[in-house]
């Protein structure tokens, strides 16, 4: 007989109000998190990486080509010299005959070959590659996907962006690729590279965009896409694709201590490459916009000297006479903070903005002058080969190592760590100054001073202090007094030497507090 065992019921305690509120909050949070996770999962699923890139790669590979170049290297290296034997030795004739038969002809030019990559952008046979792949080549051969070899001629090349355009003649319609919009790339996006690494032929690698707008100091318009897709020697000139199969970059360089891929590759963005290619195709050369200024970076000291609250823009060191900037009213000492509706966050961005602007177009330029922002209209000119919109000249070596002479009129300015003199016949002769030189010449620089650390040398001419012209050491002393009364810790000098004009900020106490730049031991550019 089964016995039913029962236990007395335990009375349920009443729940406190704060406990009820906590449970309700937890339930609501669980519902919210569940909905959020569901939405995230759905979004992640919608952007999921394909199980294979094969369907993307198949139609692209036939338009990627291998490039082989041949270059004459002058006379061949001579072989080892004939050993010296005693006169009449029987070995002399024997060795002479052997060396003559095996020694290379010193007058016969040697041939050097190199391999790279490229891609077809027009069915009629136009091919894009890197300038360094075909530079100085005597003969260029393009090997198509089906191993057909065609001779190519150079339509045009641009060393500043490392882009070249080739043309092959063929009766058939070639497969071609189209440029995509590299400006839409985001860090983390998948990218694919196809090329000819180590001469192995069409090889595919995949990775992501690691960074944007990289400056690797290879040219004035550096704006590289960084990727961890494997890029090795021979990949140069090959395309970098997005998942839509569009060319978003031209593989150009790698960072590598060993010369092989370490996961840091650089590609020229398509937004730049397609503009260069269009110019090369139409004109055989690039046509870039020109502003007519020499510029340099705005440092913390320069910003403080100018009374600019934010470190931004490009400081105008000098303006070309009758150039577009001069005609628009831009002056030395202005800080360009906006160009054609875009902000200029740092100096190196301005040359590219100007270069990409259509020649003859009138654009708005925003400059900071005396603490106020001005809007100016500039009609962009054409950059000639002799003109350079650079970051400002390096300090010249004029007068370097010259000792001070006991010439009357020298004045020591301890606050800046320099000894100065007005320009007169004696100083013109001593430092070989041109007749047009105006300002105050530096005759001595104190060792360990901020002036010495900033590269100032005897023979340099101070043209302005805090954007005020100076002609005597007393003028400079007066500007120092004004800066001290205004509570400024530094002054801004406009200095001229053999390299041209540049702005130099100096601390008023003459002592250097600037930390030295740390240079990488390995140069961050290897042409793959």
Short mmCIF file of N, CA, C and O in Angstrom, two decimals, residues 2 95 104 169-170 186 193 205 210 216 250 275 304-305 356-357 365 371 384 425 442 450 464 472 481 492 509:
data_model
loop_
_atom_site.label_atom_id
_atom_site.label_comp_id
_atom_site.label_asym_id
_atom_site.label_seq_id
_atom_site.Cartn_x
_atom_site.Cartn_y
_atom_site.Cartn_z
N UNK A 2 0.65 2.06 -0.98
CA UNK A 2 1.46 3.27 -1.09
C UNK A 2 1.01 4.29 -0.07
O UNK A 2 -0.17 4.53 0.09
N UNK A 95 97.62 30.20 -68.04
CA UNK A 95 96.58 30.95 -67.34
C UNK A 95 96.01 32.07 -68.20
O UNK A 95 94.82 32.37 -68.14
N UNK A 104 84.51 37.97 -69.22
CA UNK A 104 83.44 38.67 -69.96
C UNK A 104 84.02 39.86 -70.70
O UNK A 104 85.00 40.48 -70.28
N UNK A 169 49.55 46.71 -77.94
CA UNK A 169 48.76 46.62 -79.18
C UNK A 169 48.30 45.18 -79.37
O UNK A 169 49.13 44.25 -79.38
N UNK A 170 47.01 45.00 -79.53
CA UNK A 170 46.46 43.67 -79.74
C UNK A 170 45.16 43.77 -80.53
O UNK A 170 44.47 44.80 -80.46
N UNK A 186 36.85 51.75 -45.06
CA UNK A 186 36.97 51.96 -43.63
C UNK A 186 38.00 50.99 -43.06
O UNK A 186 38.19 49.90 -43.59
N UNK A 193 44.26 41.17 -52.76
CA UNK A 193 45.36 41.59 -53.63
C UNK A 193 45.69 40.47 -54.60
O UNK A 193 45.73 39.29 -54.22
N UNK A 205 45.91 37.12 -52.31
CA UNK A 205 45.99 37.19 -50.85
C UNK A 205 44.83 38.05 -50.35
O UNK A 205 44.30 38.89 -51.08
N UNK A 210 44.17 48.16 -42.69
CA UNK A 210 44.73 48.36 -41.35
C UNK A 210 44.72 49.82 -40.93
O UNK A 210 44.61 50.13 -39.74
N UNK A 216 54.40 57.69 -45.77
CA UNK A 216 55.62 56.91 -45.63
C UNK A 216 56.84 57.66 -46.18
O UNK A 216 57.88 57.05 -46.45
N UNK A 250 46.44 50.62 -55.65
CA UNK A 250 47.53 50.05 -56.45
C UNK A 250 48.66 49.72 -55.49
O UNK A 250 49.25 50.61 -54.87
N UNK A 275 42.88 59.65 -61.10
CA UNK A 275 43.09 61.00 -61.61
C UNK A 275 44.42 61.09 -62.36
O UNK A 275 44.50 61.71 -63.42
N UNK A 304 51.69 78.85 -30.51
CA UNK A 304 51.74 79.76 -29.36
C UNK A 304 52.26 81.13 -29.77
O UNK A 304 51.76 82.17 -29.34
N UNK A 305 53.26 81.14 -30.66
CA UNK A 305 53.84 82.41 -31.11
C UNK A 305 52.83 83.22 -31.92
O UNK A 305 52.81 84.45 -31.84
N UNK A 356 44.88 68.06 -56.57
CA UNK A 356 43.69 67.40 -57.11
C UNK A 356 42.66 68.37 -57.67
O UNK A 356 41.69 67.95 -58.30
N UNK A 357 42.86 69.66 -57.44
CA UNK A 357 41.88 70.66 -57.88
C UNK A 357 42.07 70.99 -59.36
O UNK A 357 43.19 71.10 -59.85
N UNK A 365 39.52 79.79 -49.82
CA UNK A 365 40.64 79.44 -48.95
C UNK A 365 40.48 80.20 -47.63
O UNK A 365 40.32 81.42 -47.64
N UNK A 371 45.23 86.29 -35.61
CA UNK A 371 44.19 85.76 -34.74
C UNK A 371 42.80 85.76 -35.33
O UNK A 371 41.85 85.33 -34.66
N UNK A 384 54.08 73.64 -62.54
CA UNK A 384 55.12 73.29 -63.49
C UNK A 384 56.17 72.45 -62.78
O UNK A 384 56.24 72.41 -61.56
N UNK A 425 77.98 96.53 -45.53
CA UNK A 425 78.97 96.00 -46.49
C UNK A 425 79.86 94.92 -45.91
O UNK A 425 80.20 93.95 -46.60
N UNK A 442 72.57 86.81 -38.46
CA UNK A 442 73.09 86.11 -37.29
C UNK A 442 74.59 85.91 -37.49
O UNK A 442 75.03 85.36 -38.51
N UNK A 450 68.34 77.00 -27.94
CA UNK A 450 67.22 76.58 -28.77
C UNK A 450 67.47 76.95 -30.22
O UNK A 450 67.09 76.21 -31.14
N UNK A 464 61.80 88.75 -40.18
CA UNK A 464 60.68 89.20 -39.35
C UNK A 464 60.75 88.55 -37.98
O UNK A 464 61.29 87.45 -37.82
N UNK A 472 67.33 96.00 -37.61
CA UNK A 472 68.44 96.18 -36.67
C UNK A 472 68.25 95.25 -35.48
O UNK A 472 67.13 94.84 -35.17
N UNK A 481 60.59 92.36 -26.05
CA UNK A 481 59.94 93.04 -24.92
C UNK A 481 58.42 92.96 -25.05
O UNK A 481 57.72 92.70 -24.06
N UNK A 492 58.28 84.10 -33.00
CA UNK A 492 58.33 83.45 -34.31
C UNK A 492 59.21 84.26 -35.24
O UNK A 492 58.92 85.43 -35.54
N UNK A 509 63.72 82.24 -23.49
CA UNK A 509 64.83 82.05 -22.55
C UNK A 509 66.06 81.46 -23.22
O UNK A 509 67.09 81.29 -22.58
#
